[in-house]
């Protein structure tokens, strides 16, 4: 019984500043938020193959935050602060299989924490994860509800997708297979009752080219279609993408391409979008959208700046100009500078980001400028 009162505690501090401006048809609007908060989590040690855990998240505004510039997903309506019990779960295990029930984190391509604001997404679910077979991880989960960034409530999965009052859950299953070094394949299926079915595949292979060179090739595919009573209407759409990354010591170059079916936009209501060309502001998942991406990464550690790295990403997309899914083409340029020391000030992470989006004005497009500064610090508290 002593194990029930002994365990692991994590205290994470987060500060987030975000400023966005939108210019469309000669009109400019903006969002600006500064928040402080983070999370406090506790998890017991295993006791007879059972343990429990909980995490409280908080985001609080500051005197420098204008209530009339809310909407950035950092704080609640009119820049109000909030607190939420995001995780509260019980886990059991048998051999290499674990069962988790309650409010929890799920990390999959379409259902995931989407942790790019003050607080992550969280889920009310019943999940089984098994690693009984060498090289294979199997996950199955019945997900009833989701808590999004600034929400203090958990909503049904279909309601969170915009189908207000529908109260439908989601059942998902996935397998990640790593048959040998350098190979990784994953298959996922998501079934949201009376809404849609999503199938996702991704394959990755890394080659060691020698002399410090590595090459990573990847391919992905998505298919979505309506099911049951089709609460969001009838649809059937797909997306395919390829990605190639060449690494040499501290330098990396990535090229990617994605193409979305002309039938319908891709739905993505439960987390960050897994598409290779989804970056800071735009997901590039609209009907008929074809997108190219180029990214350059450099780690300055070998030059004496431990934990400092920089990367920039550029995307260029084209979309249909006529028909029911006509939309403006767009270009996006992102800049990211991160400092995460591994020895001095271990646990600290400082990230500065900037994003610029330009859309086709003749199609009613808009320009977006987005600036973010994120400071994270995990207090060095261990287990006892």
GROMACS .gro file of C-alpha atoms in nm:
model
  384
    1UNK     CA    1   0.000   0.000   0.000
    2UNK     CA    2   0.296   0.233   0.055
    3UNK     CA    3   0.334   0.257  -0.326
    4UNK     CA    4  -0.002   0.433  -0.346
    5UNK     CA    5   0.151   0.731  -0.165
    6UNK     CA    6   0.487   0.725  -0.339
    7UNK     CA    7   0.541   0.807  -0.704
    8UNK     CA    8   0.651   1.066  -0.957
    9UNK     CA    9   0.566   1.434  -0.965
   10UNK     CA   10   0.615   1.672  -1.255
   11UNK     CA   11   0.580   2.050  -1.236
   12UNK     CA   12   0.602   2.233  -1.567
   13UNK     CA   13   0.604   2.610  -1.604
   14UNK     CA   14   0.497   2.764  -1.935
   15UNK     CA   15   0.482   3.123  -2.058
   16UNK     CA   16   0.333   3.194  -2.399
   17UNK     CA   17   0.319   3.517  -2.598
   18UNK     CA   18   0.135   3.519  -2.928
   19UNK     CA   19   0.052   3.799  -3.170
   20UNK     CA   20  -0.135   3.753  -3.497
   21UNK     CA   21  -0.263   3.993  -3.761
   22UNK     CA   22  -0.502   3.915  -4.047
   23UNK     CA   23  -0.539   4.140  -4.351
   24UNK     CA   24  -0.824   4.072  -4.593
   25UNK     CA   25  -1.005   4.299  -4.840
   26UNK     CA   26  -0.834   4.604  -4.694
   27UNK     CA   27  -0.939   4.524  -4.337
   28UNK     CA   28  -0.692   4.433  -4.061
   29UNK     CA   29  -0.779   4.245  -3.744
   30UNK     CA   30  -0.555   4.108  -3.473
   31UNK     CA   31  -0.511   3.878  -3.176
   32UNK     CA   32  -0.257   3.921  -2.896
   33UNK     CA   33  -0.220   3.722  -2.574
   34UNK     CA   34   0.034   3.678  -2.298
   35UNK     CA   35  -0.024   3.397  -2.052
   36UNK     CA   36   0.155   3.224  -1.765
   37UNK     CA   37   0.078   2.881  -1.630
   38UNK     CA   38   0.171   2.520  -1.687
   39UNK     CA   39   0.086   2.192  -1.519
   40UNK     CA   40   0.126   1.988  -1.203
   41UNK     CA   41   0.110   1.612  -1.242
   42UNK     CA   42   0.142   1.315  -1.011
   43UNK     CA   43   0.160   0.942  -1.083
   44UNK     CA   44   0.187   0.664  -0.826
   45UNK     CA   45   0.433   0.379  -0.852
   46UNK     CA   46   0.306   0.043  -0.971
   47UNK     CA   47   0.135  -0.151  -0.693
   48UNK     CA   48   0.032  -0.505  -0.784
   49UNK     CA   49   0.028  -0.399  -1.152
   50UNK     CA   50  -0.199  -0.100  -1.086
   51UNK     CA   51  -0.122   0.271  -1.070
   52UNK     CA   52  -0.305   0.604  -1.098
   53UNK     CA   53  -0.222   0.955  -1.209
   54UNK     CA   54  -0.360   1.305  -1.252
   55UNK     CA   55  -0.250   1.635  -1.407
   56UNK     CA   56  -0.394   1.983  -1.353
   57UNK     CA   57  -0.334   2.245  -1.624
   58UNK     CA   58  -0.364   2.622  -1.585
   59UNK     CA   59  -0.339   2.930  -1.807
   60UNK     CA   60  -0.362   3.278  -1.659
   61UNK     CA   61  -0.354   3.616  -1.829
   62UNK     CA   62  -0.155   3.925  -1.745
   63UNK     CA   63  -0.219   4.297  -1.707
   64UNK     CA   64  -0.062   4.344  -2.052
   65UNK     CA   65  -0.334   4.140  -2.225
   66UNK     CA   66  -0.610   4.331  -2.409
   67UNK     CA   67  -0.956   4.166  -2.368
   68UNK     CA   68  -1.052   4.289  -2.715
   69UNK     CA   69  -0.770   4.092  -2.882
   70UNK     CA   70  -0.861   3.740  -2.769
   71UNK     CA   71  -0.898   3.435  -2.993
   72UNK     CA   72  -0.541   3.304  -3.013
   73UNK     CA   73  -0.618   2.986  -2.819
   74UNK     CA   74  -0.398   3.092  -2.527
   75UNK     CA   75  -0.669   3.214  -2.289
   76UNK     CA   76  -1.047   3.187  -2.262
   77UNK     CA   77  -1.306   3.438  -2.394
   78UNK     CA   78  -1.195   3.798  -2.345
   79UNK     CA   79  -0.857   3.673  -2.217
   80UNK     CA   80  -0.993   3.500  -1.906
   81UNK     CA   81  -0.773   3.247  -1.729
   82UNK     CA   82  -0.876   2.889  -1.663
   83UNK     CA   83  -0.785   2.572  -1.472
   84UNK     CA   84  -0.870   2.216  -1.575
   85UNK     CA   85  -0.814   1.862  -1.453
   86UNK     CA   86  -0.686   1.735  -1.785
   87UNK     CA   87  -0.563   1.390  -1.683
   88UNK     CA   88  -0.711   1.161  -1.418
   89UNK     CA   89  -0.666   0.794  -1.489
   90UNK     CA   90  -0.609   0.443  -1.359
   91UNK     CA   91  -0.369   0.202  -1.532
   92UNK     CA   92  -0.331  -0.173  -1.513
   93UNK     CA   93  -0.073  -0.398  -1.675
   94UNK     CA   94  -0.025  -0.762  -1.761
   95UNK     CA   95   0.308  -0.863  -1.910
   96UNK     CA   96   0.368  -0.610  -2.191
   97UNK     CA   97   0.006  -0.494  -2.218
   98UNK     CA   98  -0.132  -0.186  -2.042
   99UNK     CA   99  -0.491  -0.069  -1.994
  100UNK     CA  100  -0.572   0.298  -1.918
  101UNK     CA  101  -0.914   0.430  -1.817
  102UNK     CA  102  -1.012   0.793  -1.760
  103UNK     CA  103  -0.883   1.132  -1.870
  104UNK     CA  104  -0.558   1.072  -2.054
  105UNK     CA  105  -0.312   1.167  -2.325
  106UNK     CA  106  -0.341   0.991  -2.661
  107UNK     CA  107  -0.065   1.017  -2.921
  108UNK     CA  108  -0.178   0.902  -3.267
  109UNK     CA  109  -0.186   1.068  -3.611
  110UNK     CA  110  -0.545   1.203  -3.586
  111UNK     CA  111  -0.611   1.194  -3.210
  112UNK     CA  112  -0.327   1.363  -3.023
  113UNK     CA  113  -0.236   1.635  -2.767
  114UNK     CA  114  -0.182   1.911  -3.029
  115UNK     CA  115   0.036   2.079  -2.766
  116UNK     CA  116   0.107   2.411  -2.942
  117UNK     CA  117  -0.069   2.647  -2.701
  118UNK     CA  118  -0.078   2.679  -2.320
  119UNK     CA  119  -0.256   2.349  -2.254
  120UNK     CA  120  -0.281   2.034  -2.467
  121UNK     CA  121  -0.582   1.839  -2.586
  122UNK     CA  122  -0.689   1.557  -2.350
  123UNK     CA  123  -0.933   1.268  -2.385
  124UNK     CA  124  -1.178   1.062  -2.183
  125UNK     CA  125  -1.107   0.711  -2.307
  126UNK     CA  126  -1.049   0.343  -2.241
  127UNK     CA  127  -0.722   0.236  -2.403
  128UNK     CA  128  -0.523  -0.083  -2.447
  129UNK     CA  129  -0.161  -0.076  -2.562
  130UNK     CA  130   0.026  -0.400  -2.622
  131UNK     CA  131   0.389  -0.478  -2.708
  132UNK     CA  132   0.367  -0.854  -2.668
  133UNK     CA  133   0.508  -0.916  -3.018
  134UNK     CA  134   0.864  -0.797  -3.079
  135UNK     CA  135   0.872  -0.494  -3.309
  136UNK     CA  136   0.493  -0.446  -3.299
  137UNK     CA  137   0.294  -0.198  -3.090
  138UNK     CA  138  -0.083  -0.237  -3.099
  139UNK     CA  139  -0.323   0.031  -2.968
  140UNK     CA  140  -0.701   0.022  -2.937
  141UNK     CA  141  -0.913   0.287  -2.769
  142UNK     CA  142  -1.275   0.385  -2.723
  143UNK     CA  143  -1.270   0.765  -2.696
  144UNK     CA  144  -1.583   0.926  -2.556
  145UNK     CA  145  -1.484   1.291  -2.515
  146UNK     CA  146  -1.216   1.552  -2.584
  147UNK     CA  147  -1.096   1.868  -2.408
  148UNK     CA  148  -0.950   2.123  -2.647
  149UNK     CA  149  -0.699   2.402  -2.575
  150UNK     CA  150  -0.892   2.656  -2.365
  151UNK     CA  151  -1.187   2.441  -2.268
  152UNK     CA  152  -1.252   2.330  -1.911
  153UNK     CA  153  -1.514   2.078  -2.025
  154UNK     CA  154  -1.487   1.750  -2.214
  155UNK     CA  155  -1.712   1.737  -2.523
  156UNK     CA  156  -1.827   1.433  -2.720
  157UNK     CA  157  -1.601   1.361  -3.016
  158UNK     CA  158  -1.869   1.442  -3.276
  159UNK     CA  159  -1.969   1.764  -3.098
  160UNK     CA  160  -1.603   1.871  -3.100
  161UNK     CA  161  -1.607   1.821  -3.478
  162UNK     CA  162  -1.881   2.085  -3.509
  163UNK     CA  163  -2.181   1.850  -3.506
  164UNK     CA  164  -2.343   2.018  -3.205
  165UNK     CA  165  -2.575   1.799  -2.999
  166UNK     CA  166  -2.478   1.474  -3.172
  167UNK     CA  167  -2.300   1.310  -2.872
  168UNK     CA  168  -2.113   1.040  -3.068
  169UNK     CA  169  -1.790   0.872  -2.946
  170UNK     CA  170  -1.499   0.739  -3.150
  171UNK     CA  171  -1.337   0.396  -3.159
  172UNK     CA  172  -0.986   0.362  -3.301
  173UNK     CA  173  -0.720   0.097  -3.349
  174UNK     CA  174  -0.365   0.114  -3.477
  175UNK     CA  175  -0.049  -0.087  -3.524
  176UNK     CA  176   0.309   0.040  -3.547
  177UNK     CA  177   0.547  -0.221  -3.691
  178UNK     CA  178   0.927  -0.194  -3.690
  179UNK     CA  179   1.048  -0.518  -3.853
  180UNK     CA  180   1.415  -0.419  -3.846
  181UNK     CA  181   1.642  -0.119  -3.791
  182UNK     CA  182   1.549   0.175  -4.010
  183UNK     CA  183   1.202   0.050  -4.107
  184UNK     CA  184   0.875   0.174  -3.955
  185UNK     CA  185   0.517   0.122  -4.073
  186UNK     CA  186   0.196   0.238  -3.909
  187UNK     CA  187  -0.171   0.169  -3.982
  188UNK     CA  188  -0.459   0.347  -3.807
  189UNK     CA  189  -0.835   0.339  -3.835
  190UNK     CA  190  -1.075   0.582  -3.661
  191UNK     CA  191  -1.453   0.528  -3.655
  192UNK     CA  192  -1.667   0.816  -3.524
  193UNK     CA  193  -2.021   0.684  -3.514
  194UNK     CA  194  -2.267   0.837  -3.765
  195UNK     CA  195  -1.994   1.079  -3.878
  196UNK     CA  196  -1.689   0.934  -4.054
  197UNK     CA  197  -1.426   0.665  -4.084
  198UNK     CA  198  -1.059   0.765  -4.122
  199UNK     CA  199  -0.782   0.533  -4.241
  200UNK     CA  200  -0.418   0.642  -4.213
  201UNK     CA  201  -0.098   0.473  -4.337
  202UNK     CA  202   0.262   0.586  -4.308
  203UNK     CA  203   0.586   0.414  -4.401
  204UNK     CA  204   0.937   0.534  -4.314
  205UNK     CA  205   1.283   0.406  -4.406
  206UNK     CA  206   1.622   0.546  -4.303
  207UNK     CA  207   1.947   0.474  -4.485
  208UNK     CA  208   2.297   0.530  -4.347
  209UNK     CA  209   2.491   0.661  -4.648
  210UNK     CA  210   2.823   0.683  -4.466
  211UNK     CA  211   3.053   0.977  -4.393
  212UNK     CA  212   2.790   1.133  -4.168
  213UNK     CA  213   2.510   1.129  -4.428
  214UNK     CA  214   2.165   0.983  -4.356
  215UNK     CA  215   1.861   0.972  -4.584
  216UNK     CA  216   1.503   0.929  -4.462
  217UNK     CA  217   1.222   0.853  -4.706
  218UNK     CA  218   0.854   0.858  -4.606
  219UNK     CA  219   0.513   0.811  -4.764
  220UNK     CA  220   0.163   0.859  -4.622
  221UNK     CA  221  -0.198   0.811  -4.724
  222UNK     CA  222  -0.533   0.921  -4.575
  223UNK     CA  223  -0.885   0.816  -4.668
  224UNK     CA  224  -1.202   0.958  -4.510
  225UNK     CA  225  -1.567   0.880  -4.583
  226UNK     CA  226  -1.904   0.924  -4.416
  227UNK     CA  227  -2.061   0.644  -4.211
  228UNK     CA  228  -2.398   0.566  -4.054
  229UNK     CA  229  -2.646   0.852  -4.073
  230UNK     CA  230  -2.376   1.085  -4.219
  231UNK     CA  231  -2.425   1.373  -3.974
  232UNK     CA  232  -2.177   1.589  -4.169
  233UNK     CA  233  -2.319   1.490  -4.509
  234UNK     CA  234  -2.194   1.236  -4.757
  235UNK     CA  235  -1.828   1.258  -4.862
  236UNK     CA  236  -1.531   1.049  -4.967
  237UNK     CA  237  -1.188   1.207  -4.986
  238UNK     CA  238  -0.820   1.110  -4.975
  239UNK     CA  239  -0.476   1.262  -4.933
  240UNK     CA  240  -0.132   1.126  -5.029
  241UNK     CA  241   0.212   1.258  -4.950
  242UNK     CA  242   0.583   1.186  -4.983
  243UNK     CA  243   0.878   1.326  -4.791
  244UNK     CA  244   1.256   1.303  -4.820
  245UNK     CA  245   1.512   1.423  -4.566
  246UNK     CA  246   1.890   1.436  -4.611
  247UNK     CA  247   2.098   1.481  -4.294
  248UNK     CA  248   2.467   1.557  -4.270
  249UNK     CA  249   2.606   1.605  -3.921
  250UNK     CA  250   2.415   1.908  -3.781
  251UNK     CA  251   2.248   2.007  -4.109
  252UNK     CA  252   1.921   1.876  -4.248
  253UNK     CA  253   1.723   1.941  -4.568
  254UNK     CA  254   1.365   1.821  -4.620
  255UNK     CA  255   1.147   1.821  -4.930
  256UNK     CA  256   0.782   1.708  -4.926
  257UNK     CA  257   0.471   1.702  -5.143
  258UNK     CA  258   0.105   1.637  -5.059
  259UNK     CA  259  -0.205   1.617  -5.279
  260UNK     CA  260  -0.564   1.621  -5.154
  261UNK     CA  261  -0.859   1.475  -5.345
  262UNK     CA  262  -1.084   1.728  -5.520
  263UNK     CA  263  -1.398   1.578  -5.362
  264UNK     CA  264  -1.379   1.732  -5.015
  265UNK     CA  265  -1.156   1.898  -4.757
  266UNK     CA  266  -0.990   1.663  -4.508
  267UNK     CA  267  -1.154   1.669  -4.164
  268UNK     CA  268  -0.915   1.712  -3.870
  269UNK     CA  269  -1.108   1.797  -3.550
  270UNK     CA  270  -0.922   1.601  -3.279
  271UNK     CA  271  -0.558   1.711  -3.285
  272UNK     CA  272  -0.267   1.824  -3.498
  273UNK     CA  273  -0.291   1.727  -3.864
  274UNK     CA  274  -0.036   1.458  -3.967
  275UNK     CA  275   0.011   1.580  -4.326
  276UNK     CA  276   0.375   1.634  -4.426
  277UNK     CA  277   0.304   1.991  -4.543
  278UNK     CA  278   0.110   2.097  -4.232
  279UNK     CA  279   0.320   2.365  -4.062
  280UNK     CA  280   0.276   2.654  -3.818
  281UNK     CA  281  -0.035   2.823  -3.956
  282UNK     CA  282  -0.185   2.624  -4.246
  283UNK     CA  283  -0.251   2.250  -4.278
  284UNK     CA  284  -0.278   2.249  -4.660
  285UNK     CA  285  -0.562   1.997  -4.649
  286UNK     CA  286  -0.828   2.168  -4.862
  287UNK     CA  287  -1.006   1.991  -5.148
  288UNK     CA  288  -0.783   1.975  -5.457
  289UNK     CA  289  -0.487   2.134  -5.277
  290UNK     CA  290  -0.140   2.037  -5.402
  291UNK     CA  291   0.147   2.156  -5.184
  292UNK     CA  292   0.527   2.158  -5.201
  293UNK     CA  293   0.743   2.200  -4.890
  294UNK     CA  294   1.111   2.278  -4.839
  295UNK     CA  295   1.277   2.296  -4.497
  296UNK     CA  296   1.630   2.365  -4.375
  297UNK     CA  297   1.752   2.272  -4.025
  298UNK     CA  298   2.080   2.347  -3.843
  299UNK     CA  299   2.201   2.259  -3.493
  300UNK     CA  300   2.462   2.501  -3.354
  301UNK     CA  301   2.584   2.270  -3.074
  302UNK     CA  302   2.905   2.177  -3.256
  303UNK     CA  303   2.989   2.548  -3.276
  304UNK     CA  304   2.972   2.580  -2.898
  305UNK     CA  305   2.607   2.688  -2.868
  306UNK     CA  306   2.476   2.382  -2.684
  307UNK     CA  307   2.107   2.316  -2.740
  308UNK     CA  308   2.057   2.594  -2.997
  309UNK     CA  309   1.900   2.508  -3.330
  310UNK     CA  310   1.722   2.686  -3.613
  311UNK     CA  311   1.494   2.575  -3.893
  312UNK     CA  312   1.291   2.744  -4.162
  313UNK     CA  313   1.006   2.599  -4.368
  314UNK     CA  314   0.843   2.716  -4.689
  315UNK     CA  315   0.525   2.582  -4.847
  316UNK     CA  316   0.361   2.669  -5.179
  317UNK     CA  317   0.013   2.536  -5.254
  318UNK     CA  318  -0.226   2.551  -5.549
  319UNK     CA  319  -0.603   2.496  -5.529
  320UNK     CA  320  -0.900   2.482  -5.770
  321UNK     CA  321  -1.000   2.823  -5.908
  322UNK     CA  322  -1.352   2.720  -6.007
  323UNK     CA  323  -1.619   2.480  -5.888
  324UNK     CA  324  -1.768   2.408  -5.543
  325UNK     CA  325  -1.427   2.373  -5.375
  326UNK     CA  326  -1.255   2.678  -5.523
  327UNK     CA  327  -1.021   2.844  -5.271
  328UNK     CA  328  -0.722   3.080  -5.274
  329UNK     CA  329  -0.375   2.937  -5.332
  330UNK     CA  330  -0.125   3.024  -5.061
  331UNK     CA  331   0.237   3.043  -4.958
  332UNK     CA  332   0.375   3.022  -4.605
  333UNK     CA  333   0.720   3.091  -4.461
  334UNK     CA  334   0.806   2.987  -4.103
  335UNK     CA  335   1.112   3.062  -3.890
  336UNK     CA  336   1.192   2.876  -3.567
  337UNK     CA  337   1.473   2.932  -3.317
  338UNK     CA  338   1.494   2.699  -3.017
  339UNK     CA  339   1.728   2.692  -2.719
  340UNK     CA  340   1.719   2.375  -2.509
  341UNK     CA  341   2.041   2.321  -2.310
  342UNK     CA  342   2.132   1.965  -2.211
  343UNK     CA  343   2.349   2.044  -1.909
  344UNK     CA  344   2.332   2.404  -1.783
  345UNK     CA  345   1.968   2.496  -1.707
  346UNK     CA  346   1.854   2.146  -1.801
  347UNK     CA  347   1.475   2.137  -1.831
  348UNK     CA  348   1.457   2.483  -1.991
  349UNK     CA  349   1.322   2.534  -2.343
  350UNK     CA  350   1.291   2.871  -2.513
  351UNK     CA  351   1.135   2.888  -2.858
  352UNK     CA  352   1.080   3.188  -3.083
  353UNK     CA  353   0.864   3.146  -3.393
  354UNK     CA  354   0.749   3.366  -3.680
  355UNK     CA  355   0.513   3.286  -3.965
  356UNK     CA  356   0.399   3.473  -4.276
  357UNK     CA  357   0.111   3.354  -4.499
  358UNK     CA  358   0.016   3.511  -4.831
  359UNK     CA  359  -0.304   3.399  -5.008
  360UNK     CA  360  -0.439   3.479  -5.353
  361UNK     CA  361  -0.627   3.810  -5.315
  362UNK     CA  362  -0.828   3.761  -5.637
  363UNK     CA  363  -0.990   3.460  -5.467
  364UNK     CA  364  -1.069   3.645  -5.144
  365UNK     CA  365  -0.750   3.536  -4.969
  366UNK     CA  366  -0.583   3.698  -4.671
  367UNK     CA  367  -0.235   3.769  -4.535
  368UNK     CA  368  -0.135   3.643  -4.191
  369UNK     CA  369   0.157   3.740  -3.969
  370UNK     CA  370   0.207   3.525  -3.658
  371UNK     CA  371   0.469   3.570  -3.385
  372UNK     CA  372   0.518   3.344  -3.081
  373UNK     CA  373   0.756   3.322  -2.785
  374UNK     CA  374   0.725   3.010  -2.569
  375UNK     CA  375   0.918   2.945  -2.250
  376UNK     CA  376   0.896   2.603  -2.085
  377UNK     CA  377   1.073   2.489  -1.770
  378UNK     CA  378   1.036   2.152  -1.599
  379UNK     CA  379   1.130   2.169  -1.233
  380UNK     CA  380   1.383   1.901  -1.134
  381UNK     CA  381   1.148   1.695  -0.916
  382UNK     CA  382   1.196   1.321  -0.935
  383UNK     CA  383   1.034   1.018  -0.777
  384UNK     CA  384   1.030   0.905  -0.416
   0.00000   0.00000   0.00000
